[in-house]
mmCIF file of C-alpha atoms and ligand atoms in Angstrom:
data_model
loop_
_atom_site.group_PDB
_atom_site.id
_atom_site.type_symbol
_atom_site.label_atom_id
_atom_site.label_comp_id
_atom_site.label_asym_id
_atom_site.label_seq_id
_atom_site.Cartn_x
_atom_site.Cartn_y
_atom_site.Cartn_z
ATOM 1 C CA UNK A 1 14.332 -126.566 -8.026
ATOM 2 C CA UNK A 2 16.786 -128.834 -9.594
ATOM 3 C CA UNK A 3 17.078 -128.225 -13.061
ATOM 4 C CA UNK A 4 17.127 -132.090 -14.344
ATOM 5 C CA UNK A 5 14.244 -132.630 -16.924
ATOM 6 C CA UNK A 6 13.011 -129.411 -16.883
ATOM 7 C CA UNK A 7 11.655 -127.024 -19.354
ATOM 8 C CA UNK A 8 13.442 -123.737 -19.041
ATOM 9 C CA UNK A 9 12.726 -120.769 -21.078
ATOM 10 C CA UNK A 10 15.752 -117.745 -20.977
ATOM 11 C CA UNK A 11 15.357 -114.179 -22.577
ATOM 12 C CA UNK A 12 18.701 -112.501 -23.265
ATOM 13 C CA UNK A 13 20.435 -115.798 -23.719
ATOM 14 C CA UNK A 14 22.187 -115.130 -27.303
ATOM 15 C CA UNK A 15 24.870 -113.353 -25.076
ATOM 16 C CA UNK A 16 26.133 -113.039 -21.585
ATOM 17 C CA UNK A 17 24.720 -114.150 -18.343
ATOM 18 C CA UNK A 18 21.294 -115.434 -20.540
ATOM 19 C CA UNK A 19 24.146 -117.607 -22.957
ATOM 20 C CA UNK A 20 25.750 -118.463 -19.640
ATOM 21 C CA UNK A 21 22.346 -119.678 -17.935
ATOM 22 C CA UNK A 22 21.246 -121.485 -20.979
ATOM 23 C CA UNK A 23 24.153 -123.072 -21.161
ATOM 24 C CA UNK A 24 24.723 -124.379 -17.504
ATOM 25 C CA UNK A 25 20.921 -125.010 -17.197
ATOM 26 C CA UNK A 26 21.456 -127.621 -20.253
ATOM 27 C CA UNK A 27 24.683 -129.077 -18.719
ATOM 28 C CA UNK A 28 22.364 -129.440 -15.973
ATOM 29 C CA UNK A 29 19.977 -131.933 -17.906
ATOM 30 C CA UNK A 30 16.800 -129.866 -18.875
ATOM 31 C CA UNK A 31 15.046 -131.050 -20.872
ATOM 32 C CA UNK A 32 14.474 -127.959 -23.041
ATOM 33 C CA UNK A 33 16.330 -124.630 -23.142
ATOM 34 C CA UNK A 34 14.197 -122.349 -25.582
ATOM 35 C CA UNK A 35 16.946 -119.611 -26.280
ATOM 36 C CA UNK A 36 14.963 -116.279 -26.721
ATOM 37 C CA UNK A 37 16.415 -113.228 -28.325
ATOM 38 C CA UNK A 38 15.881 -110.208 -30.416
ATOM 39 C CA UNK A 39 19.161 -111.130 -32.178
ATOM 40 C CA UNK A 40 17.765 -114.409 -33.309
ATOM 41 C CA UNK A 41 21.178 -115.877 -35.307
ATOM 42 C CA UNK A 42 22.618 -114.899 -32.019
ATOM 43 C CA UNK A 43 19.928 -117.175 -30.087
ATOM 44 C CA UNK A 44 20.734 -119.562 -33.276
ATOM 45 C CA UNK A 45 24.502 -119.438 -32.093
ATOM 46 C CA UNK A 46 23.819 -120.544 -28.587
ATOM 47 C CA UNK A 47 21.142 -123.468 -29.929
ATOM 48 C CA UNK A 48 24.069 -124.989 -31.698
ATOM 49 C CA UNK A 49 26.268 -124.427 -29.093
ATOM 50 C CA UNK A 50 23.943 -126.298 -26.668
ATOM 51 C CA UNK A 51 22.597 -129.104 -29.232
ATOM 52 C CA UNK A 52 26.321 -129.900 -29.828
ATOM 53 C CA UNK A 53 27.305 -130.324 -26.153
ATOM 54 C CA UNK A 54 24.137 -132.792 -26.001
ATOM 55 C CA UNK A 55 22.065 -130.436 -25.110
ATOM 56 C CA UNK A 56 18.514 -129.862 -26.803
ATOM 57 C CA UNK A 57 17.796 -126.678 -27.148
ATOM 58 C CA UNK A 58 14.992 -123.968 -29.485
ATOM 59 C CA UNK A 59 15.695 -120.690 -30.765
ATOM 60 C CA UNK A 60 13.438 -117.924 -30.866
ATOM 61 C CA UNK A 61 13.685 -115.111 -31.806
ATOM 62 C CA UNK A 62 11.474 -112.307 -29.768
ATOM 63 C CA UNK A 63 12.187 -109.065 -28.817
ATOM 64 C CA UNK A 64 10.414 -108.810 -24.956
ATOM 65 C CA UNK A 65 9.408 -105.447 -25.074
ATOM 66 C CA UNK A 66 6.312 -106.643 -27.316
ATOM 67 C CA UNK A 67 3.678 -108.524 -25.663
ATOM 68 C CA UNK A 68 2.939 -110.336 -28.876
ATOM 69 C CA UNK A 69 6.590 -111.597 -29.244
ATOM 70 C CA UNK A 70 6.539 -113.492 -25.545
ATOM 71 C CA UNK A 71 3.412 -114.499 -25.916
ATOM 72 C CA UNK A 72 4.441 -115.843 -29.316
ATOM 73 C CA UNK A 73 8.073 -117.301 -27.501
ATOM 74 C CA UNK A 74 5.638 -119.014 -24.731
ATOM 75 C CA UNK A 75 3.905 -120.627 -27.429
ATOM 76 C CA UNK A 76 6.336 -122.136 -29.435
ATOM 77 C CA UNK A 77 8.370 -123.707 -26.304
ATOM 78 C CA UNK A 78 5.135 -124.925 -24.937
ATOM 79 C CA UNK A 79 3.791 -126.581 -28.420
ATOM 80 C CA UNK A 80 7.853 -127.797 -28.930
ATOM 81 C CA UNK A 81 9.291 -128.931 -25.587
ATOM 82 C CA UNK A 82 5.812 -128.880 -23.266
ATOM 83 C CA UNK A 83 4.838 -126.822 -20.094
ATOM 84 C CA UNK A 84 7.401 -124.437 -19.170
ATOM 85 C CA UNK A 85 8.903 -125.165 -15.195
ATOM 86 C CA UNK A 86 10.772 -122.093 -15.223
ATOM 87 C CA UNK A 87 11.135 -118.505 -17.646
ATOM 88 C CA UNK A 88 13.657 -116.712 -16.842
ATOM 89 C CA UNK A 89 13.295 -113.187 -17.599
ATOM 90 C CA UNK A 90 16.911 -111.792 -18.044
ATOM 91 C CA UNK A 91 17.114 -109.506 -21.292
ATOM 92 C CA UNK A 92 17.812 -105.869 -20.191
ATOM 93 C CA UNK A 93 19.437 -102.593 -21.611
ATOM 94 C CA UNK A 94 21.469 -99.768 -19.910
ATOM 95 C CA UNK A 95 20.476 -96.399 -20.225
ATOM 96 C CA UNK A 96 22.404 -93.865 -18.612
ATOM 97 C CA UNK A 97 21.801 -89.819 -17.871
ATOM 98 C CA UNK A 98 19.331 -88.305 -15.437
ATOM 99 C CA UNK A 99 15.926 -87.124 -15.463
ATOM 100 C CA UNK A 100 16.841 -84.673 -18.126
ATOM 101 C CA UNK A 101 17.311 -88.372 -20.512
ATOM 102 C CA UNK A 102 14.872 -88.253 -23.513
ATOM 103 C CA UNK A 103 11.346 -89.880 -22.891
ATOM 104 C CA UNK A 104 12.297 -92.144 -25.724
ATOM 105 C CA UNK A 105 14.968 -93.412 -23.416
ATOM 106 C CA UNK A 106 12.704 -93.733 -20.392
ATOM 107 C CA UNK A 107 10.149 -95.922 -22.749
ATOM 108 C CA UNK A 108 12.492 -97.951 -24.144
ATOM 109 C CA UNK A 109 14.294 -98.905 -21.015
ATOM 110 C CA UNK A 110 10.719 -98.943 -18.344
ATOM 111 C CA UNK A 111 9.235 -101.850 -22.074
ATOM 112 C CA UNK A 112 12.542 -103.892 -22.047
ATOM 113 C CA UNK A 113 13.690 -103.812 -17.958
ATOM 114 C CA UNK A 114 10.156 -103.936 -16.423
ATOM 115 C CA UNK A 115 7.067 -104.348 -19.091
ATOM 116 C CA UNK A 116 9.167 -107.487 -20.094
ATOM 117 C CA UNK A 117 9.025 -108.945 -16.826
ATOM 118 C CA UNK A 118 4.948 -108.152 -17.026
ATOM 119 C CA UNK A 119 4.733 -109.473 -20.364
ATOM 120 C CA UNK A 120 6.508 -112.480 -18.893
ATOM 121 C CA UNK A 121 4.594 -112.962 -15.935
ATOM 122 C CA UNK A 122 1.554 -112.576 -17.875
ATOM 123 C CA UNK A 123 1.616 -115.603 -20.454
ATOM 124 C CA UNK A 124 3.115 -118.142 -18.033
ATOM 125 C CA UNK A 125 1.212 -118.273 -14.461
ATOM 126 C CA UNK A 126 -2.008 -119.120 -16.083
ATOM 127 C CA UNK A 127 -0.688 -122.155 -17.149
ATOM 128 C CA UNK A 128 1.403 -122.311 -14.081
ATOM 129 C CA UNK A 129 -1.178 -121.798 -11.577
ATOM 130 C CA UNK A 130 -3.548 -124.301 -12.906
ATOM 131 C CA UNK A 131 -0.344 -126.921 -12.494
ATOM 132 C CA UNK A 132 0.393 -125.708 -9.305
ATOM 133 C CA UNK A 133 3.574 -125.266 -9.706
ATOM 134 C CA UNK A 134 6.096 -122.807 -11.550
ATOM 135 C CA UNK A 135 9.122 -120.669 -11.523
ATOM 136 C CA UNK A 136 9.848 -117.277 -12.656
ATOM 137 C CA UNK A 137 13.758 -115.660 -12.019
ATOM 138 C CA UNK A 138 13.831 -112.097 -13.046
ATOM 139 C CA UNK A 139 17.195 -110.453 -13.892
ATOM 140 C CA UNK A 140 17.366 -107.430 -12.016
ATOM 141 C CA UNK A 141 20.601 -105.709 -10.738
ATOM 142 C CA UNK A 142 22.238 -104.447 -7.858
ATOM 143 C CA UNK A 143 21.078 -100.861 -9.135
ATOM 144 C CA UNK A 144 17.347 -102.519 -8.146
ATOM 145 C CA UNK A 145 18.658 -102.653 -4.423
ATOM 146 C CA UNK A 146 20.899 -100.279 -4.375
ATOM 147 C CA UNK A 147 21.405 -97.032 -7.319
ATOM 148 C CA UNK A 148 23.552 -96.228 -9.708
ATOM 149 C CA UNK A 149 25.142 -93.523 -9.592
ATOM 150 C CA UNK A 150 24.662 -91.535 -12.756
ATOM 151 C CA UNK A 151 22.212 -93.655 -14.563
ATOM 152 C CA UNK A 152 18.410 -93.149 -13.488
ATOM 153 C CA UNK A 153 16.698 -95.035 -15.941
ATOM 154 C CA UNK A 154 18.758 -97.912 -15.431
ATOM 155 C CA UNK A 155 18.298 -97.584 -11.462
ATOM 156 C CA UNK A 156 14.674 -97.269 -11.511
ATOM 157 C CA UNK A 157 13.864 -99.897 -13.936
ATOM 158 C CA UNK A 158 15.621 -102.209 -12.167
ATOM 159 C CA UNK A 159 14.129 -101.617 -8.863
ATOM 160 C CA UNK A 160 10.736 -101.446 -10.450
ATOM 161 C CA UNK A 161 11.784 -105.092 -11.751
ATOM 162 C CA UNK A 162 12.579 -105.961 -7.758
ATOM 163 C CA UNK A 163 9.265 -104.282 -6.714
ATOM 164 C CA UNK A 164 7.629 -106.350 -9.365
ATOM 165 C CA UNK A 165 9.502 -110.122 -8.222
ATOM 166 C CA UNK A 166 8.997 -109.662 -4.758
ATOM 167 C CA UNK A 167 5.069 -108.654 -5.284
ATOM 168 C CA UNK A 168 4.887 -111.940 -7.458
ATOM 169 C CA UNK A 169 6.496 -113.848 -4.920
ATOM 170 C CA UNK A 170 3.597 -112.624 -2.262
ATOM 171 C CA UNK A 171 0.828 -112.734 -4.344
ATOM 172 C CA UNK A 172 1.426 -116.087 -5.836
ATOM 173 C CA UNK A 173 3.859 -118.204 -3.258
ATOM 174 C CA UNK A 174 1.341 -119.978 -1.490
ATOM 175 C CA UNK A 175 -0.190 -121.000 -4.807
ATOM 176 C CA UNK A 176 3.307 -123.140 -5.839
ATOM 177 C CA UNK A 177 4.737 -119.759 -7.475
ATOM 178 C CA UNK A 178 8.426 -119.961 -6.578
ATOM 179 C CA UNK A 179 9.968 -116.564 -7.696
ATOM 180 C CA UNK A 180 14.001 -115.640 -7.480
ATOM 181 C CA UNK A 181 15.804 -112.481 -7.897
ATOM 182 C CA UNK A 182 18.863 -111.980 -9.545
ATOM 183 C CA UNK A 183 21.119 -109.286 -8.510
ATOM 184 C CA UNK A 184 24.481 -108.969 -9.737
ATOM 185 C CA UNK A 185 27.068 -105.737 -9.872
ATOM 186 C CA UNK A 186 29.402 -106.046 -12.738
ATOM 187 C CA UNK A 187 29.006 -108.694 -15.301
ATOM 188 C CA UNK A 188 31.696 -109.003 -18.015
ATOM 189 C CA UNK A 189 29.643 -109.212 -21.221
ATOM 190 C CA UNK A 190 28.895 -106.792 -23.601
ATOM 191 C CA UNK A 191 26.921 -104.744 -21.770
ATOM 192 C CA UNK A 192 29.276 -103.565 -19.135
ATOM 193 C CA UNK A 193 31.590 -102.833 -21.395
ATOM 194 C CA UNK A 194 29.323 -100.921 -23.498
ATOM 195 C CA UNK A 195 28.792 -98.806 -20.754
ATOM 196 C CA UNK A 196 32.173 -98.259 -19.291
ATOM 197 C CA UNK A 197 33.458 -97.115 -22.944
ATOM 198 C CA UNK A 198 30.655 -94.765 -23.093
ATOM 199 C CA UNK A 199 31.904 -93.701 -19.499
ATOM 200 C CA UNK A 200 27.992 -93.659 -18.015
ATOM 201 C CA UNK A 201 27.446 -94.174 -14.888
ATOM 202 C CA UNK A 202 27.875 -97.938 -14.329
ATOM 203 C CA UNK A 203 29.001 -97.313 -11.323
ATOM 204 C CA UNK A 204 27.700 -99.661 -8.858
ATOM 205 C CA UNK A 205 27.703 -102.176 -11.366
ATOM 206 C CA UNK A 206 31.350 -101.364 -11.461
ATOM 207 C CA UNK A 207 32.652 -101.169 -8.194
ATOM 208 C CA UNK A 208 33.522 -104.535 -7.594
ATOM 209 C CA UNK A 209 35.588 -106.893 -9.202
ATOM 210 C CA UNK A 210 33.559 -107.838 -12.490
ATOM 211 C CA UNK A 211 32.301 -111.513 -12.793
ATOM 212 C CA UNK A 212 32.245 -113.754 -15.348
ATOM 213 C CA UNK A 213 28.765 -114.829 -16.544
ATOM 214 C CA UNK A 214 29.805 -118.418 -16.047
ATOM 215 C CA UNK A 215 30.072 -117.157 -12.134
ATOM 216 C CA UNK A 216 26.588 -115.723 -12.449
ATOM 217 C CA UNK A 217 25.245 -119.051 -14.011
ATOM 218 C CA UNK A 218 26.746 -120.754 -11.112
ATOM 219 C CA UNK A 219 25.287 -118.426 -8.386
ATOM 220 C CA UNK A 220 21.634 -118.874 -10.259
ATOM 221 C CA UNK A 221 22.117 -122.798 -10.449
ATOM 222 C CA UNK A 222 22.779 -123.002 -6.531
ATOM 223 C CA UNK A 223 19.961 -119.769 -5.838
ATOM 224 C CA UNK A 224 17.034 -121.917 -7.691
ATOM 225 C CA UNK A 225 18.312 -125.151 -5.833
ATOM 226 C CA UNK A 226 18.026 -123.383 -2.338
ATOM 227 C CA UNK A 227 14.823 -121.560 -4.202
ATOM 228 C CA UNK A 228 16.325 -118.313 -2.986
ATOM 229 C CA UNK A 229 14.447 -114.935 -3.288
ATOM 230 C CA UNK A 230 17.424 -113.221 -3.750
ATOM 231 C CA UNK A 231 20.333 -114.524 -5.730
ATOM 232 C CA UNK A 232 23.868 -112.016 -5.334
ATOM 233 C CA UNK A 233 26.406 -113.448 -7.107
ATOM 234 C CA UNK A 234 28.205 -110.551 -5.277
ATOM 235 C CA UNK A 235 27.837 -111.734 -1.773
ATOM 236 C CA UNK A 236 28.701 -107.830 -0.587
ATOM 237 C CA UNK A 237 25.555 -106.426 -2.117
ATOM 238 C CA UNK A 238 23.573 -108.167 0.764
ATOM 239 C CA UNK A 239 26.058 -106.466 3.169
ATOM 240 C CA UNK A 240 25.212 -102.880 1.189
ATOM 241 C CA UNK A 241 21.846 -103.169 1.150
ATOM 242 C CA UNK A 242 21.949 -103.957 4.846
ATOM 243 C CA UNK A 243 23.138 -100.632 5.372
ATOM 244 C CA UNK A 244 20.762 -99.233 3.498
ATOM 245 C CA UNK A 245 17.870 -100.801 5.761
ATOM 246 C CA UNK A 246 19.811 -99.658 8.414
ATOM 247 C CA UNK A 247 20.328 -96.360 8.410
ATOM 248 C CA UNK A 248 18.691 -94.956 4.799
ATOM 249 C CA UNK A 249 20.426 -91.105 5.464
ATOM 250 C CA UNK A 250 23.953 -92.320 6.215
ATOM 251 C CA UNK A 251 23.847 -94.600 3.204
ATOM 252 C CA UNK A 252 22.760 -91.751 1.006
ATOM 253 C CA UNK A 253 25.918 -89.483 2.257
ATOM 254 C CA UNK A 254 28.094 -92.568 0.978
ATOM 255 C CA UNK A 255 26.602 -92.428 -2.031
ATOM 256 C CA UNK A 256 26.570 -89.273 -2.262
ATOM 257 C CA UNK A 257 30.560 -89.082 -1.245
ATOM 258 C CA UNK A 258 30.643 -91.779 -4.041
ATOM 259 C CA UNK A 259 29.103 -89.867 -6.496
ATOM 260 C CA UNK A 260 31.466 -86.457 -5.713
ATOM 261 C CA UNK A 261 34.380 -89.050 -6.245
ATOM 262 C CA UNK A 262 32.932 -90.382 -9.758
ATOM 263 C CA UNK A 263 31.926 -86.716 -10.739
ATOM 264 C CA UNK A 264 36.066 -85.887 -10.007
ATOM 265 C CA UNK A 265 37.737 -88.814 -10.658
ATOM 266 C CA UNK A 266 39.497 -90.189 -14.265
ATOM 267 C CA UNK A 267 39.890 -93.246 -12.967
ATOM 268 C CA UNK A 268 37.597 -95.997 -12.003
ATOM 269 C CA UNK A 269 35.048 -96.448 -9.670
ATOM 270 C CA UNK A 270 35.050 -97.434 -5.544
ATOM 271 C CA UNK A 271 33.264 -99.819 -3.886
ATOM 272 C CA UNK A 272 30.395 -97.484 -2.461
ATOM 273 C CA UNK A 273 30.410 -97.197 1.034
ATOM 274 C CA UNK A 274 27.178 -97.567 3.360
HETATM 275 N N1 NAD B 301 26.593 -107.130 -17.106
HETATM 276 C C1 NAD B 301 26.383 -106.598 -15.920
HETATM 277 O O1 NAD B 301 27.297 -106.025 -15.305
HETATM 278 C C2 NAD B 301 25.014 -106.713 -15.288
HETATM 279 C C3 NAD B 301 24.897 -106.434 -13.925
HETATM 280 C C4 NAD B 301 23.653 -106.498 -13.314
HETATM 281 C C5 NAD B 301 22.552 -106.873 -14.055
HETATM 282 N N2 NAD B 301 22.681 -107.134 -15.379
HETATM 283 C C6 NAD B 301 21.476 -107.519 -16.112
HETATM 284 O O2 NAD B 301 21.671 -108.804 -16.671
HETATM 285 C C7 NAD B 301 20.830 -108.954 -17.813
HETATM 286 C C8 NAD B 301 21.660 -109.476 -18.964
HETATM 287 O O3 NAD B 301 22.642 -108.510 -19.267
HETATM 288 P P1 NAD B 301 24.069 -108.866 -19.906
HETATM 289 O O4 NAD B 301 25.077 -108.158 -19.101
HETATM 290 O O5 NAD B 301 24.170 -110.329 -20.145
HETATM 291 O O6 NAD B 301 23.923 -108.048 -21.272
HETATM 292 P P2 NAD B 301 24.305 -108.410 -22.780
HETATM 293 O O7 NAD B 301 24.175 -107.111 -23.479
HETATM 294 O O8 NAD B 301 25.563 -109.179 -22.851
HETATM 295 O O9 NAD B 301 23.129 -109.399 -23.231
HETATM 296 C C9 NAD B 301 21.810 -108.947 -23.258
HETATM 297 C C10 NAD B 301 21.045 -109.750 -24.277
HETATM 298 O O10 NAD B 301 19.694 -109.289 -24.249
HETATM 299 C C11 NAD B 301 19.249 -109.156 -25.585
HETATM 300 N N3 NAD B 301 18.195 -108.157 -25.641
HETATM 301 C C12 NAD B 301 18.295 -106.815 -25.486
HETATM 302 N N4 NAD B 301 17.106 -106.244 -25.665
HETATM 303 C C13 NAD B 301 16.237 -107.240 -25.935
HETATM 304 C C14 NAD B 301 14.859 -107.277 -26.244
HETATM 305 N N5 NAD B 301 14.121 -106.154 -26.319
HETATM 306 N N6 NAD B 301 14.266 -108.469 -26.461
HETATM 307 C C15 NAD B 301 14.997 -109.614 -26.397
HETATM 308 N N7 NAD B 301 16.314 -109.642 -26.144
HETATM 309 C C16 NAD B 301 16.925 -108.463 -25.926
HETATM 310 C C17 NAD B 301 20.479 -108.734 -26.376
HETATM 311 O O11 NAD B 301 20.332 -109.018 -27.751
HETATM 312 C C18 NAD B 301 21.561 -109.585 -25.719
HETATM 313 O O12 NAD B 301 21.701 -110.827 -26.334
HETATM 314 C C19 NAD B 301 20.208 -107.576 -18.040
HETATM 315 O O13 NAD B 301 18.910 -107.550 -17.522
HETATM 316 C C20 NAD B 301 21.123 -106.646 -17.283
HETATM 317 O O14 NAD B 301 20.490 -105.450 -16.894
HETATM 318 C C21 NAD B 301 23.891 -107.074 -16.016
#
């Protein structure tokens, strides 16, 4: 999909890789970039930022764990800039800790990383269907292919958000569904930092060299052009998860050697091994 005339919904985008996308995807010429965010002065921000490059842009405000509130979002960018062509579905959280993390944690994190993507998916393929034509990107992680070590909400979520692309991209691909993946490691924007001063677990996230979310943006641009499943701005991850395919046991003693290393180290994080 070139992103020329378009109408692009992007949750997430008052910060990070969703300001990054929403950026680039107006320097690209949509036609619309509806800029959806809890922190709606934040999605405000990036509006201005846009509509003063020459952009045209529409800020809503929406948190995406409530049905009501992307339902809401859909409506207003459909009754302001027309039928959406493509909603991505980026806003996430981190949530580290194990299976001993308070349910509140595990409901908060399974509403905003997967329900989201549900909610999403939900209020835009009716409309999409009957056009025959539509595209959904999902933010998920490399923790969706792979795990993070130390952070199993965050892990599962995202590979619940995988689980729920790829079944989208079956059930609906021969009906004009396109459907892309995105799968980073580490992202400098808030939330990877967030997490490396609280010292929890981003681990795979962290192992490689972090990217910018300009990078990301990139990586999506040329991903939706090639209309890409997967998009890995990190070309390595496709190399890990490989492995993984490969030979599921001996990639679980890496991690696990990766994981003994975290548990003793001070410093940072390795590149995990397969
Ligand atoms: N940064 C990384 O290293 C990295 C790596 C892999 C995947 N990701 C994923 O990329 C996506 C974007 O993350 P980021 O790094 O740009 O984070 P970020 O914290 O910089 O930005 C996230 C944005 O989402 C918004 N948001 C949070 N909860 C929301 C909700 N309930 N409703 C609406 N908006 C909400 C926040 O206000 C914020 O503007 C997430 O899904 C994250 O899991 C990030």
């Amino acid at each position: 999909m070139e992103l020329r005339d378009r109408v692009v919904v992007v949750t997430g985008a008052a910060n990070g890789i969703g300001r990054a996308m929403a950026r680039r995807f107006a320097e690209e010429g949509a036609r619309a970039v509806v800029v959806a965010d809890v922190d709606g002065d934040g999605a405000a921000r990036v509006t201005a930022e846009i509509t003063e490059a020459g952009g045209t842009a529409l800020a809503v405000a929406c948190d995406v764990s409530v049905e009501a509130d992307v339902e809401h979002a859909v409506e207003r960018a459909e009754d302001e800039c027309g039928p959406i062509d493509l909603f991505c579905s980026n806003a996430g959280i981190g949530v580290g800790g194990g299976v001993d993390a308070p349910d509140e944690d595990w409901n908060r994190i399974w509403q905003v990383n997967l329900m989201a993507h549900v909610y999403a998916a939900r209020a835009v393929l009716p409309g999409m269907l009957a056009r025959g034509e539509g595209y959904l990107l999902q933010t998920a992680s490399a923790a969706g292919l792979l795990t993070n070590v130390g952070a199993a909400p965050y892990s599962v979520t995202k590979h619940a958000a995988v689980a729920l692309a790829e079944w989208l991209a079956v059930t609906h691909g021969d009906a004009g569904i396109k459907v892309s993946c995105l799968c980073p490691q580490g992202v400098r924007t808030n939330m990877l930092m967030a997490g490396r001063d609280r010292r929890e677990g981003s681990v795979v996230l962290a192992a490689a060299p972090a990217l910018e979310p300009e990078d990301v943006a990139g990586s999506v641009v040329e991903g939706l052009r090639a209309e890409r499943f997967l998009i890995l701005p990190h070309p390595e991850v496709a190399e890990y998860f490989r492995r993984k395919a490969d030979d599921y046991d001996r990639w679980l003693a890496g991690m696990r050697r990766l994981q003994a290393r975290v548990a003793g180290a001070t410093g940072a994080a390795r590149t995990p091994e397969g």
